[in-house]
Amino acid sequence: MFKDIDIFAPLVRMESLGFGALIPENTVRRMIDVINISAKNIRVRNFAAELVKHTRQKDQWSEADAIFHWIQDHSRYVRDPQGTEMIQTPLVALDYFNRGLVWQGDCDDYTVLLLSLYKSIGYPVAIRTASYYQHKRPGHVYGLMRIYDNWYPVDGIKQGAWVGWEKEGATYVKDYKI
């Protein structure tokens, strides 16, 4: 029944995810795995439910906004170590939040956390990679979620951003449904 959930897996993975063009694709594949597993975790679902408990029932915008801004207000962007890709599971962030600490992560960590929370309470989610340079190699990743049958960006790393905000000027984007 729970064959796809490894409760003994490390909470943070530091590994080589390939070289050159393979890094973004391999990172996204790993992120999708973590999101799918984390969205089924009762701690993740309970945390998301707690964040939306004061919103109007079935108000998708209010729920999306409540989760987005709470995470933004209790987190800080920090890069991965040079030459290493780290992907934190949401349980790492929940541990920080439960101890009253500020959680820190980069764009893939924010994306995994936000999308896991949204998916755990029933929202369809996707991942978007983007490049802002002439080459097409993505240098940024963020989430998409479906609210009232439309897809909206959820990019939590920019302070002051909101559900639906997206950095302008992307030269290349690619979406991955989860």
mmCIF file with all atom_site columns, N, CA, C and O in Angstrom, residues 128-155:
data_model
loop_
_atom_site.group_PDB
_atom_site.id
_atom_site.type_symbol
_atom_site.label_atom_id
_atom_site.label_alt_id
_atom_site.label_comp_id
_atom_site.label_asym_id
_atom_site.label_entity_id
_atom_site.label_seq_id
_atom_site.pdbx_PDB_ins_code
_atom_site.Cartn_x
_atom_site.Cartn_y
_atom_site.Cartn_z
_atom_site.occupancy
_atom_site.B_iso_or_equiv
_atom_site.pdbx_formal_charge
_atom_site.auth_seq_id
_atom_site.auth_comp_id
_atom_site.auth_asym_id
_atom_site.auth_atom_id
_atom_site.pdbx_PDB_model_num
ATOM 1   N N  . ARG A 1 128 ? 7.608   24.800 -13.158 1.00 0.00 ? 128 ARG A N  1
ATOM 2   C CA . ARG A 1 128 ? 8.079   25.563 -14.313 1.00 0.00 ? 128 ARG A CA 1
ATOM 3   C C  . ARG A 1 128 ? 9.557   25.870 -14.141 1.00 0.00 ? 128 ARG A C  1
ATOM 4   O O  . ARG A 1 128 ? 9.985   26.347 -13.095 1.00 0.00 ? 128 ARG A O  1
ATOM 5   N N  . THR A 1 129 ? 10.346  25.575 -15.175 1.00 0.00 ? 129 THR A N  1
ATOM 6   C CA . THR A 1 129 ? 11.744  26.004 -15.205 1.00 0.00 ? 129 THR A CA 1
ATOM 7   C C  . THR A 1 129 ? 11.838  27.179 -16.170 1.00 0.00 ? 129 THR A C  1
ATOM 8   O O  . THR A 1 129 ? 11.081  27.257 -17.147 1.00 0.00 ? 129 THR A O  1
ATOM 9   N N  . ALA A 1 130 ? 12.757  28.091 -15.887 1.00 0.00 ? 130 ALA A N  1
ATOM 10  C CA . ALA A 1 130 ? 12.885  29.287 -16.716 1.00 0.00 ? 130 ALA A CA 1
ATOM 11  C C  . ALA A 1 130 ? 14.345  29.683 -16.863 1.00 0.00 ? 130 ALA A C  1
ATOM 12  O O  . ALA A 1 130 ? 15.152  29.497 -15.956 1.00 0.00 ? 130 ALA A O  1
ATOM 13  N N  . SER A 1 131 ? 14.640  30.225 -18.037 1.00 0.00 ? 131 SER A N  1
ATOM 14  C CA . SER A 1 131 ? 15.943  30.833 -18.290 1.00 0.00 ? 131 SER A CA 1
ATOM 15  C C  . SER A 1 131 ? 15.714  32.311 -18.575 1.00 0.00 ? 131 SER A C  1
ATOM 16  O O  . SER A 1 131 ? 14.733  32.680 -19.223 1.00 0.00 ? 131 SER A O  1
ATOM 17  N N  . TYR A 1 132 ? 16.621  33.132 -18.125 1.00 0.00 ? 132 TYR A N  1
ATOM 18  C CA . TYR A 1 132 ? 16.541  34.574 -18.366 1.00 0.00 ? 132 TYR A CA 1
ATOM 19  C C  . TYR A 1 132 ? 17.744  35.053 -19.173 1.00 0.00 ? 132 TYR A C  1
ATOM 20  O O  . TYR A 1 132 ? 18.069  36.224 -19.167 1.00 0.00 ? 132 TYR A O  1
ATOM 21  N N  . TYR A 1 133 ? 18.364  34.112 -19.860 1.00 0.00 ? 133 TYR A N  1
ATOM 22  C CA . TYR A 1 133 ? 19.545  34.401 -20.657 1.00 0.00 ? 133 TYR A CA 1
ATOM 23  C C  . TYR A 1 133 ? 19.315  33.922 -22.082 1.00 0.00 ? 133 TYR A C  1
ATOM 24  O O  . TYR A 1 133 ? 18.334  33.249 -22.371 1.00 0.00 ? 133 TYR A O  1
ATOM 25  N N  . GLN A 1 134 ? 20.235  34.219 -22.979 1.00 0.00 ? 134 GLN A N  1
ATOM 26  C CA . GLN A 1 134 ? 20.075  33.819 -24.375 1.00 0.00 ? 134 GLN A CA 1
ATOM 27  C C  . GLN A 1 134 ? 20.082  32.305 -24.553 1.00 0.00 ? 134 GLN A C  1
ATOM 28  O O  . GLN A 1 134 ? 19.386  31.777 -25.403 1.00 0.00 ? 134 GLN A O  1
ATOM 29  N N  . HIS A 1 135 ? 20.888  31.606 -23.746 1.00 0.00 ? 135 HIS A N  1
ATOM 30  C CA . HIS A 1 135 ? 20.864  30.145 -23.833 1.00 0.00 ? 135 HIS A CA 1
ATOM 31  C C  . HIS A 1 135 ? 19.579  29.643 -23.178 1.00 0.00 ? 135 HIS A C  1
ATOM 32  O O  . HIS A 1 135 ? 18.924  30.350 -22.416 1.00 0.00 ? 135 HIS A O  1
ATOM 33  N N  . LYS A 1 136 ? 19.214  28.430 -23.471 1.00 0.00 ? 136 LYS A N  1
ATOM 34  C CA . LYS A 1 136 ? 17.953  27.888 -22.955 1.00 0.00 ? 136 LYS A CA 1
ATOM 35  C C  . LYS A 1 136 ? 18.118  27.080 -21.676 1.00 0.00 ? 136 LYS A C  1
ATOM 36  O O  . LYS A 1 136 ? 17.169  26.480 -21.207 1.00 0.00 ? 136 LYS A O  1
ATOM 37  N N  . ARG A 1 137 ? 19.300  27.038 -21.103 1.00 0.00 ? 137 ARG A N  1
ATOM 38  C CA . ARG A 1 137 ? 19.496  26.255 -19.888 1.00 0.00 ? 137 ARG A CA 1
ATOM 39  C C  . ARG A 1 137 ? 18.831  26.968 -18.709 1.00 0.00 ? 137 ARG A C  1
ATOM 40  O O  . ARG A 1 137 ? 19.216  28.072 -18.332 1.00 0.00 ? 137 ARG A O  1
ATOM 41  N N  . PRO A 1 138 ? 17.828  26.326 -18.106 1.00 0.00 ? 138 PRO A N  1
ATOM 42  C CA . PRO A 1 138 ? 17.113  26.960 -16.998 1.00 0.00 ? 138 PRO A CA 1
ATOM 43  C C  . PRO A 1 138 ? 18.016  27.235 -15.805 1.00 0.00 ? 138 PRO A C  1
ATOM 44  O O  . PRO A 1 138 ? 18.863  26.428 -15.455 1.00 0.00 ? 138 PRO A O  1
ATOM 45  N N  . GLY A 1 139 ? 17.801  28.380 -15.199 1.00 0.00 ? 139 GLY A N  1
ATOM 46  C CA . GLY A 1 139 ? 18.539  28.742 -14.000 1.00 0.00 ? 139 GLY A CA 1
ATOM 47  C C  . GLY A 1 139 ? 17.603  29.009 -12.829 1.00 0.00 ? 139 GLY A C  1
ATOM 48  O O  . GLY A 1 139 ? 18.051  29.349 -11.740 1.00 0.00 ? 139 GLY A O  1
ATOM 49  N N  . HIS A 1 140 ? 16.303  28.874 -13.066 1.00 0.00 ? 140 HIS A N  1
ATOM 50  C CA . HIS A 1 140 ? 15.327  29.137 -12.012 1.00 0.00 ? 140 HIS A CA 1
ATOM 51  C C  . HIS A 1 140 ? 14.175  28.146 -12.148 1.00 0.00 ? 140 HIS A C  1
ATOM 52  O O  . HIS A 1 140 ? 13.833  27.722 -13.252 1.00 0.00 ? 140 HIS A O  1
ATOM 53  N N  . VAL A 1 141 ? 13.597  27.786 -11.007 1.00 0.00 ? 141 VAL A N  1
ATOM 54  C CA . VAL A 1 141 ? 12.454  26.878 -10.990 1.00 0.00 ? 141 VAL A CA 1
ATOM 55  C C  . VAL A 1 141 ? 11.434  27.416 -9.989  1.00 0.00 ? 141 VAL A C  1
ATOM 56  O O  . VAL A 1 141 ? 11.807  27.994 -8.964  1.00 0.00 ? 141 VAL A O  1
ATOM 57  N N  . TYR A 1 142 ? 10.166  27.286 -10.325 1.00 0.00 ? 142 TYR A N  1
ATOM 58  C CA . TYR A 1 142 ? 9.102   27.699 -9.412  1.00 0.00 ? 142 TYR A CA 1
ATOM 59  C C  . TYR A 1 142 ? 7.845   26.905 -9.731  1.00 0.00 ? 142 TYR A C  1
ATOM 60  O O  . TYR A 1 142 ? 7.801   26.142 -10.702 1.00 0.00 ? 142 TYR A O  1
ATOM 61  N N  . GLY A 1 143 ? 6.838   27.080 -8.908  1.00 0.00 ? 143 GLY A N  1
ATOM 62  C CA . GLY A 1 143 ? 5.638   26.280 -9.040  1.00 0.00 ? 143 GLY A CA 1
ATOM 63  C C  . GLY A 1 143 ? 4.541   26.953 -9.821  1.00 0.00 ? 143 GLY A C  1
ATOM 64  O O  . GLY A 1 143 ? 4.539   28.167 -10.037 1.00 0.00 ? 143 GLY A O  1
ATOM 65  N N  . LEU A 1 144 ? 3.603   26.121 -10.220 1.00 0.00 ? 144 LEU A N  1
ATOM 66  C CA . LEU A 1 144 ? 2.340   26.554 -10.802 1.00 0.00 ? 144 LEU A CA 1
ATOM 67  C C  . LEU A 1 144 ? 1.248   25.803 -10.050 1.00 0.00 ? 144 LEU A C  1
ATOM 68  O O  . LEU A 1 144 ? 1.433   24.646 -9.665  1.00 0.00 ? 144 LEU A O  1
ATOM 69  N N  . MET A 1 145 ? 0.129   26.461 -9.836  1.00 0.00 ? 145 MET A N  1
ATOM 70  C CA . MET A 1 145 ? -1.010  25.779 -9.232  1.00 0.00 ? 145 MET A CA 1
ATOM 71  C C  . MET A 1 145 ? -2.272  26.200 -9.947  1.00 0.00 ? 145 MET A C  1
ATOM 72  O O  . MET A 1 145 ? -2.350  27.295 -10.485 1.00 0.00 ? 145 MET A O  1
ATOM 73  N N  . ARG A 1 146 ? -3.233  25.277 -9.969  1.00 0.00 ? 146 ARG A N  1
ATOM 74  C CA . ARG A 1 146 ? -4.489  25.582 -10.655 1.00 0.00 ? 146 ARG A CA 1
ATOM 75  C C  . ARG A 1 146 ? -5.506  26.075 -9.633  1.00 0.00 ? 146 ARG A C  1
ATOM 76  O O  . ARG A 1 146 ? -5.806  25.396 -8.655  1.00 0.00 ? 146 ARG A O  1
ATOM 77  N N  . ILE A 1 147 ? -5.994  27.275 -9.888  1.00 0.00 ? 147 ILE A N  1
ATOM 78  C CA . ILE A 1 147 ? -7.019  27.905 -9.062  1.00 0.00 ? 147 ILE A CA 1
ATOM 79  C C  . ILE A 1 147 ? -8.184  28.224 -9.988  1.00 0.00 ? 147 ILE A C  1
ATOM 80  O O  . ILE A 1 147 ? -7.999  28.932 -10.992 1.00 0.00 ? 147 ILE A O  1
ATOM 81  N N  . TYR A 1 148 ? -9.360  27.719 -9.652  1.00 0.00 ? 148 TYR A N  1
ATOM 82  C CA . TYR A 1 148 ? -10.557 27.964 -10.473 1.00 0.00 ? 148 TYR A CA 1
ATOM 83  C C  . TYR A 1 148 ? -10.285 27.724 -11.962 1.00 0.00 ? 148 TYR A C  1
ATOM 84  O O  . TYR A 1 148 ? -10.568 28.550 -12.808 1.00 0.00 ? 148 TYR A O  1
ATOM 85  N N  . ASP A 1 149 ? -9.667  26.610 -12.277 1.00 0.00 ? 149 ASP A N  1
ATOM 86  C CA . ASP A 1 149 ? -9.440  26.153 -13.652 1.00 0.00 ? 149 ASP A CA 1
ATOM 87  C C  . ASP A 1 149 ? -8.423  26.966 -14.450 1.00 0.00 ? 149 ASP A C  1
ATOM 88  O O  . ASP A 1 149 ? -8.344  26.833 -15.668 1.00 0.00 ? 149 ASP A O  1
ATOM 89  N N  . ASN A 1 150 ? -7.643  27.813 -13.793 1.00 0.00 ? 150 ASN A N  1
ATOM 90  C CA . ASN A 1 150 ? -6.557  28.542 -14.454 1.00 0.00 ? 150 ASN A CA 1
ATOM 91  C C  . ASN A 1 150 ? -5.256  28.279 -13.694 1.00 0.00 ? 150 ASN A C  1
ATOM 92  O O  . ASN A 1 150 ? -5.266  28.132 -12.473 1.00 0.00 ? 150 ASN A O  1
ATOM 93  N N  . TRP A 1 151 ? -4.152  28.249 -14.426 1.00 0.00 ? 151 TRP A N  1
ATOM 94  C CA . TRP A 1 151 ? -2.838  28.012 -13.826 1.00 0.00 ? 151 TRP A CA 1
ATOM 95  C C  . TRP A 1 151 ? -2.184  29.340 -13.470 1.00 0.00 ? 151 TRP A C  1
ATOM 96  O O  . TRP A 1 151 ? -2.168  30.267 -14.282 1.00 0.00 ? 151 TRP A O  1
ATOM 97  N N  . TYR A 1 152 ? -1.627  29.418 -12.246 1.00 0.00 ? 152 TYR A N  1
ATOM 98  C CA . TYR A 1 152 ? -0.972  30.628 -11.758 1.00 0.00 ? 152 TYR A CA 1
ATOM 99  C C  . TYR A 1 152 ? 0.404   30.284 -11.191 1.00 0.00 ? 152 TYR A C  1
ATOM 100 O O  . TYR A 1 152 ? 0.570   29.278 -10.510 1.00 0.00 ? 152 TYR A O  1
ATOM 101 N N  . PRO A 1 153 ? 1.385   31.159 -11.423 1.00 0.00 ? 153 PRO A N  1
ATOM 102 C CA . PRO A 1 153 ? 2.713   30.950 -10.838 1.00 0.00 ? 153 PRO A CA 1
ATOM 103 C C  . PRO A 1 153 ? 2.681   31.140 -9.321  1.00 0.00 ? 153 PRO A C  1
ATOM 104 O O  . PRO A 1 153 ? 1.924   31.974 -8.807  1.00 0.00 ? 153 PRO A O  1
ATOM 105 N N  . VAL A 1 154 ? 3.509   30.369 -8.635  1.00 0.00 ? 154 VAL A N  1
ATOM 106 C CA . VAL A 1 154 ? 3.740   30.547 -7.196  1.00 0.00 ? 154 VAL A CA 1
ATOM 107 C C  . VAL A 1 154 ? 5.257   30.480 -6.996  1.00 0.00 ? 154 VAL A C  1
ATOM 108 O O  . VAL A 1 154 ? 5.845   29.420 -6.964  1.00 0.00 ? 154 VAL A O  1
ATOM 109 N N  . ASP A 1 155 ? 5.867   31.653 -6.936  1.00 0.00 ? 155 ASP A N  1
ATOM 110 C CA . ASP A 1 155 ? 7.316   31.777 -6.811  1.00 0.00 ? 155 ASP A CA 1
ATOM 111 C C  . ASP A 1 155 ? 7.606   32.519 -5.517  1.00 0.00 ? 155 ASP A C  1
ATOM 112 O O  . ASP A 1 155 ? 7.537   33.744 -5.462  1.00 0.00 ? 155 ASP A O  1
#
